[in-house]
């Protein structure tokens, strides 16, 4: 199975101003490499405003995504943040969730991609793995780590 | 057969993971249970149409809903997962 995780879609130790900036940054390599349409970015930001995706795991994680029509080829972009950025909580927009890892999901067919989605859920429930991702100094480290779960 | 409506913003990523977990938990507990996924904006009309035994959501819901609503975030974060599972099983075993 062709993995949705690619080393060149992983950006580490990034500086951003806010959660929307983080989404735009995560989307950048997807747009450049033809995984998403230009409108994906605005749509994902808009969706984050309405249906926020911050999760208060041991190291805060956000899972921004948007509708399938903006996805050309499925993939997942990963960004680790140098500074903690506040996302609103999934299901609870008034909650402030400090986030250090962003998984931007460009998904068309969730049933087909259930395996990778479940892997991400397994990872975010594992404090040790979250620390390894946050502290990774190279994209390759994160890529290899996630692949051990696939 | 029990029916659980699983709602999230786009019915695309989180609700799929949550729906499969619910089916697995129901099966492990000997409960016959089906899930239907809905986008947040469609949840109220789906609720009226399907009369689910419970709604599990990872988003805020609008409209007057007279079915048990469970916050499904625990299925993603693992935080308070057992109490969420117990709550779900309690409702489905009624």
Tab-separated table of C-alpha atoms in Angstrom:
chain	number	residue	atom	x	y	z
A	1	UNK	CA	0.000	0.000	0.000
A	2	UNK	CA	1.295	3.427	-0.897
A	3	UNK	CA	1.846	5.306	2.347
A	4	UNK	CA	0.380	8.766	2.835
A	5	UNK	CA	3.381	9.752	4.923
A	6	UNK	CA	6.331	11.195	3.025
A	7	UNK	CA	9.571	12.537	4.373
A	8	UNK	CA	9.263	15.696	2.288
A	9	UNK	CA	5.848	16.404	3.830
A	10	UNK	CA	7.302	16.572	7.340
A	11	UNK	CA	8.512	19.948	8.631
A	12	UNK	CA	10.188	20.177	11.998
A	13	UNK	CA	10.764	22.819	14.644
A	14	UNK	CA	8.735	25.482	12.840
A	15	UNK	CA	7.901	28.972	14.051
A	16	UNK	CA	4.364	30.191	13.380
A	17	UNK	CA	2.192	33.009	14.699
A	18	UNK	CA	-1.061	31.181	15.308
A	19	UNK	CA	-3.053	28.043	14.527
A	20	UNK	CA	-4.138	29.259	11.085
A	21	UNK	CA	-0.551	30.051	10.216
A	22	UNK	CA	0.335	26.502	11.277
A	23	UNK	CA	-2.298	25.057	8.930
A	24	UNK	CA	-1.079	27.218	6.037
A	25	UNK	CA	2.506	26.123	6.685
A	26	UNK	CA	1.543	22.446	6.835
A	27	UNK	CA	-0.372	22.832	3.565
A	28	UNK	CA	2.514	24.470	1.711
A	29	UNK	CA	4.379	21.333	0.601
A	30	UNK	CA	1.053	19.675	-0.266
A	31	UNK	CA	0.163	22.520	-2.595
A	32	UNK	CA	3.641	22.704	-4.105
A	33	UNK	CA	3.657	18.977	-4.831
A	34	UNK	CA	0.122	18.866	-6.219
A	35	UNK	CA	-1.645	17.003	-3.420
A	36	UNK	CA	-4.293	19.674	-2.833
A	37	UNK	CA	-6.050	22.485	-4.631
A	38	UNK	CA	-5.262	26.090	-3.782
A	39	UNK	CA	-8.638	26.420	-2.057
A	40	UNK	CA	-7.766	23.644	0.383
A	41	UNK	CA	-5.854	26.035	2.633
A	42	UNK	CA	-8.649	28.579	3.073
A	43	UNK	CA	-11.197	25.767	3.469
A	44	UNK	CA	-9.119	24.020	6.139
A	45	UNK	CA	-8.638	27.293	8.017
A	46	UNK	CA	-12.358	28.050	7.789
A	47	UNK	CA	-13.207	24.580	9.030
A	48	UNK	CA	-10.798	24.978	11.932
A	49	UNK	CA	-12.686	28.134	12.958
A	50	UNK	CA	-16.032	26.301	12.946
A	51	UNK	CA	-14.947	22.808	13.972
A	52	UNK	CA	-11.636	23.096	15.781
A	53	UNK	CA	-9.370	20.061	16.013
A	54	UNK	CA	-7.081	20.638	19.011
A	55	UNK	CA	-6.652	17.572	21.235
A	56	UNK	CA	-5.259	17.931	24.776
A	57	UNK	CA	-3.044	14.853	24.633
A	58	UNK	CA	0.184	14.718	26.701
A	59	UNK	CA	1.767	16.798	23.997
A	60	UNK	CA	-1.043	18.720	22.340
A	61	UNK	CA	-1.941	17.631	18.820
A	62	UNK	CA	-4.191	19.140	16.151
A	63	UNK	CA	-5.724	17.270	13.214
A	64	UNK	CA	-6.900	19.956	10.792
A	65	UNK	CA	-8.589	18.785	7.594
A	66	UNK	CA	-11.301	19.754	5.170
A	67	UNK	CA	-13.645	18.376	2.550
A	68	UNK	CA	-12.541	15.761	0.027
A	69	UNK	CA	-13.225	17.999	-2.980
A	70	UNK	CA	-10.077	20.011	-2.205
A	71	UNK	CA	-7.873	16.907	-2.179
A	72	UNK	CA	-6.174	15.846	-5.423
A	73	UNK	CA	-3.980	13.074	-4.023
A	74	UNK	CA	-4.305	11.830	-0.476
A	75	UNK	CA	-1.506	12.589	1.948
A	76	UNK	CA	-0.707	13.691	5.465
A	77	UNK	CA	1.507	16.644	6.260
A	78	UNK	CA	3.218	16.830	9.631
A	79	UNK	CA	4.530	19.935	11.355
A	80	UNK	CA	6.259	20.112	14.727
A	81	UNK	CA	6.264	23.543	16.319
A	82	UNK	CA	9.136	25.270	18.052
A	83	UNK	CA	6.701	27.368	20.074
A	84	UNK	CA	3.456	26.047	21.509
A	85	UNK	CA	0.442	27.342	19.577
A	86	UNK	CA	-3.090	27.507	20.936
A	87	UNK	CA	-5.757	25.641	18.963
A	88	UNK	CA	-9.373	25.522	20.078
A	89	UNK	CA	-10.484	22.156	21.415
A	90	UNK	CA	-12.211	19.601	19.229
A	91	UNK	CA	-15.892	19.633	20.178
A	92	UNK	CA	-15.292	22.505	22.563
A	93	UNK	CA	-14.359	25.725	20.737
A	94	UNK	CA	-14.024	27.674	24.016
A	95	UNK	CA	-11.232	25.413	25.235
A	96	UNK	CA	-7.629	26.500	24.604
A	97	UNK	CA	-5.402	23.583	23.717
A	98	UNK	CA	-1.633	24.149	23.537
A	99	UNK	CA	-0.413	22.265	20.475
A	100	UNK	CA	3.069	21.244	19.414
A	101	UNK	CA	2.360	18.693	16.682
A	102	UNK	CA	0.058	19.209	13.697
A	103	UNK	CA	-1.132	16.419	11.405
A	104	UNK	CA	-2.818	18.038	8.414
A	105	UNK	CA	-5.021	15.374	6.832
A	106	UNK	CA	-5.662	15.542	3.091
A	107	UNK	CA	-8.077	12.625	2.865
A	108	UNK	CA	-10.659	11.682	0.238
A	109	UNK	CA	-11.691	8.195	1.254
A	110	UNK	CA	-11.550	7.646	5.032
A	111	UNK	CA	-12.612	3.980	4.805
A	112	UNK	CA	-9.646	3.258	2.552
A	113	UNK	CA	-7.326	5.285	4.787
A	114	UNK	CA	-8.675	3.879	8.035
A	115	UNK	CA	-5.346	2.148	8.744
A	116	UNK	CA	-3.284	5.325	8.702
A	117	UNK	CA	-5.972	7.289	10.578
A	118	UNK	CA	-6.007	4.616	13.284
A	119	UNK	CA	-2.214	4.693	13.381
A	120	UNK	CA	-2.263	8.428	14.030
A	121	UNK	CA	-4.769	7.897	16.836
A	122	UNK	CA	-2.538	5.179	18.322
A	123	UNK	CA	0.444	7.527	18.134
A	124	UNK	CA	-1.257	10.494	19.779
A	125	UNK	CA	-2.302	8.275	22.683
A	126	UNK	CA	1.342	7.289	23.252
A	127	UNK	CA	3.191	9.916	25.281
A	128	UNK	CA	6.609	8.410	24.550
A	129	UNK	CA	6.071	8.526	20.806
A	130	UNK	CA	4.722	12.080	20.975
A	131	UNK	CA	7.892	13.146	22.778
A	132	UNK	CA	10.042	11.473	20.140
A	133	UNK	CA	8.129	13.287	17.389
A	134	UNK	CA	8.321	16.640	19.151
A	135	UNK	CA	12.046	16.278	19.822
A	136	UNK	CA	12.967	14.935	16.374
A	137	UNK	CA	15.774	16.869	14.728
A	138	UNK	CA	15.222	15.433	11.258
A	139	UNK	CA	12.141	14.680	9.174
A	140	UNK	CA	13.510	11.204	8.615
A	141	UNK	CA	13.288	10.392	12.332
A	142	UNK	CA	9.539	11.065	12.338
A	143	UNK	CA	9.052	9.285	9.029
A	144	UNK	CA	10.813	6.155	10.288
A	145	UNK	CA	9.033	6.275	13.630
A	146	UNK	CA	5.558	6.427	12.063
A	147	UNK	CA	6.449	3.683	9.625
A	148	UNK	CA	7.170	1.321	12.509
A	149	UNK	CA	3.447	1.599	13.352
A	150	UNK	CA	2.169	0.984	9.821
B	1	UNK	CA	-30.020	-3.782	16.651
B	2	UNK	CA	-28.734	-0.571	18.242
B	3	UNK	CA	-27.916	2.480	16.199
B	4	UNK	CA	-25.281	5.064	17.034
B	5	UNK	CA	-25.021	8.294	15.086
B	6	UNK	CA	-21.395	9.454	14.894
B	7	UNK	CA	-20.930	13.119	14.123
B	8	UNK	CA	-17.934	15.280	13.313
B	9	UNK	CA	-17.299	18.434	11.350
B	10	UNK	CA	-16.901	16.873	7.912
B	11	UNK	CA	-17.789	13.186	8.561
B	12	UNK	CA	-14.448	12.456	6.979
B	13	UNK	CA	-11.627	11.618	9.340
B	14	UNK	CA	-12.399	11.599	13.038
B	15	UNK	CA	-15.903	10.143	12.796
B	16	UNK	CA	-14.638	7.226	10.714
B	17	UNK	CA	-12.078	6.270	13.341
B	18	UNK	CA	-14.599	6.764	16.149
B	19	UNK	CA	-17.341	4.780	14.361
B	20	UNK	CA	-15.065	1.761	13.828
B	21	UNK	CA	-14.014	1.866	17.521
B	22	UNK	CA	-17.639	1.937	18.634
B	23	UNK	CA	-18.467	-1.062	16.441
B	24	UNK	CA	-15.486	-2.937	17.857
B	25	UNK	CA	-16.430	-2.117	21.467
B	26	UNK	CA	-20.046	-3.143	20.862
B	27	UNK	CA	-18.947	-6.430	19.324
B	28	UNK	CA	-16.594	-7.165	22.220
B	29	UNK	CA	-19.503	-6.626	24.576
B	30	UNK	CA	-21.940	-8.761	22.642
B	31	UNK	CA	-24.068	-5.830	21.519
B	32	UNK	CA	-25.459	-5.712	18.000
B	33	UNK	CA	-24.772	-2.191	16.900
B	34	UNK	CA	-24.632	-0.238	13.675
B	35	UNK	CA	-23.112	3.205	13.218
B	36	UNK	CA	-24.068	5.953	10.810
B	37	UNK	CA	-21.764	8.917	10.246
B	38	UNK	CA	-22.997	12.434	9.805
B	39	UNK	CA	-21.536	15.852	9.235
B	40	UNK	CA	-22.238	18.267	12.079
B	41	UNK	CA	-24.664	20.281	9.957
B	42	UNK	CA	-26.647	17.146	9.019
B	43	UNK	CA	-26.707	15.618	12.483
B	44	UNK	CA	-30.033	17.057	13.611
B	45	UNK	CA	-31.891	15.918	10.492
B	46	UNK	CA	-30.239	12.475	10.700
B	47	UNK	CA	-31.280	12.306	14.338
B	48	UNK	CA	-34.891	13.054	13.407
B	49	UNK	CA	-34.797	10.562	10.557
B	50	UNK	CA	-33.030	7.654	12.289
B	51	UNK	CA	-33.880	8.001	16.023
B	52	UNK	CA	-30.480	6.665	17.122
B	53	UNK	CA	-29.955	5.099	20.551
B	54	UNK	CA	-27.025	7.446	21.118
B	55	UNK	CA	-25.092	10.187	19.388
B	56	UNK	CA	-21.317	10.207	19.698
B	57	UNK	CA	-19.766	13.429	18.501
B	58	UNK	CA	-16.451	15.207	18.246
B	59	UNK	CA	-18.173	18.502	17.486
B	60	UNK	CA	-20.778	20.747	19.037
B	61	UNK	CA	-24.357	19.928	18.106
B	62	UNK	CA	-27.294	22.234	17.563
B	63	UNK	CA	-31.009	21.591	17.875
B	64	UNK	CA	-33.074	19.904	20.557
B	65	UNK	CA	-31.869	16.349	20.788
B	66	UNK	CA	-33.590	13.887	23.072
B	67	UNK	CA	-31.043	11.092	22.735
B	68	UNK	CA	-27.986	10.492	24.923
B	69	UNK	CA	-25.017	12.460	23.603
B	70	UNK	CA	-21.514	11.185	24.275
B	71	UNK	CA	-18.376	13.213	23.677
B	72	UNK	CA	-16.321	11.002	21.378
B	73	UNK	CA	-13.037	12.770	21.872
B	74	UNK	CA	-11.837	10.080	24.296
B	75	UNK	CA	-11.740	7.599	21.407
B	76	UNK	CA	-9.075	9.828	19.827
B	77	UNK	CA	-7.076	11.033	22.830
B	78	UNK	CA	-7.393	7.979	25.069
B	79	UNK	CA	-8.119	10.383	27.955
B	80	UNK	CA	-11.018	9.079	30.117
B	81	UNK	CA	-11.497	6.362	27.527
B	82	UNK	CA	-12.751	3.703	29.944
B	83	UNK	CA	-15.447	5.954	31.416
B	84	UNK	CA	-16.582	6.878	27.906
B	85	UNK	CA	-16.723	3.186	26.951
B	86	UNK	CA	-18.682	2.400	30.137
B	87	UNK	CA	-21.104	5.221	29.375
B	88	UNK	CA	-21.622	3.948	25.835
B	89	UNK	CA	-22.118	0.324	26.889
B	90	UNK	CA	-24.544	1.435	29.612
B	91	UNK	CA	-26.694	3.180	27.015
B	92	UNK	CA	-26.508	0.392	24.441
B	93	UNK	CA	-27.369	-2.336	26.954
B	94	UNK	CA	-30.589	-0.578	27.997
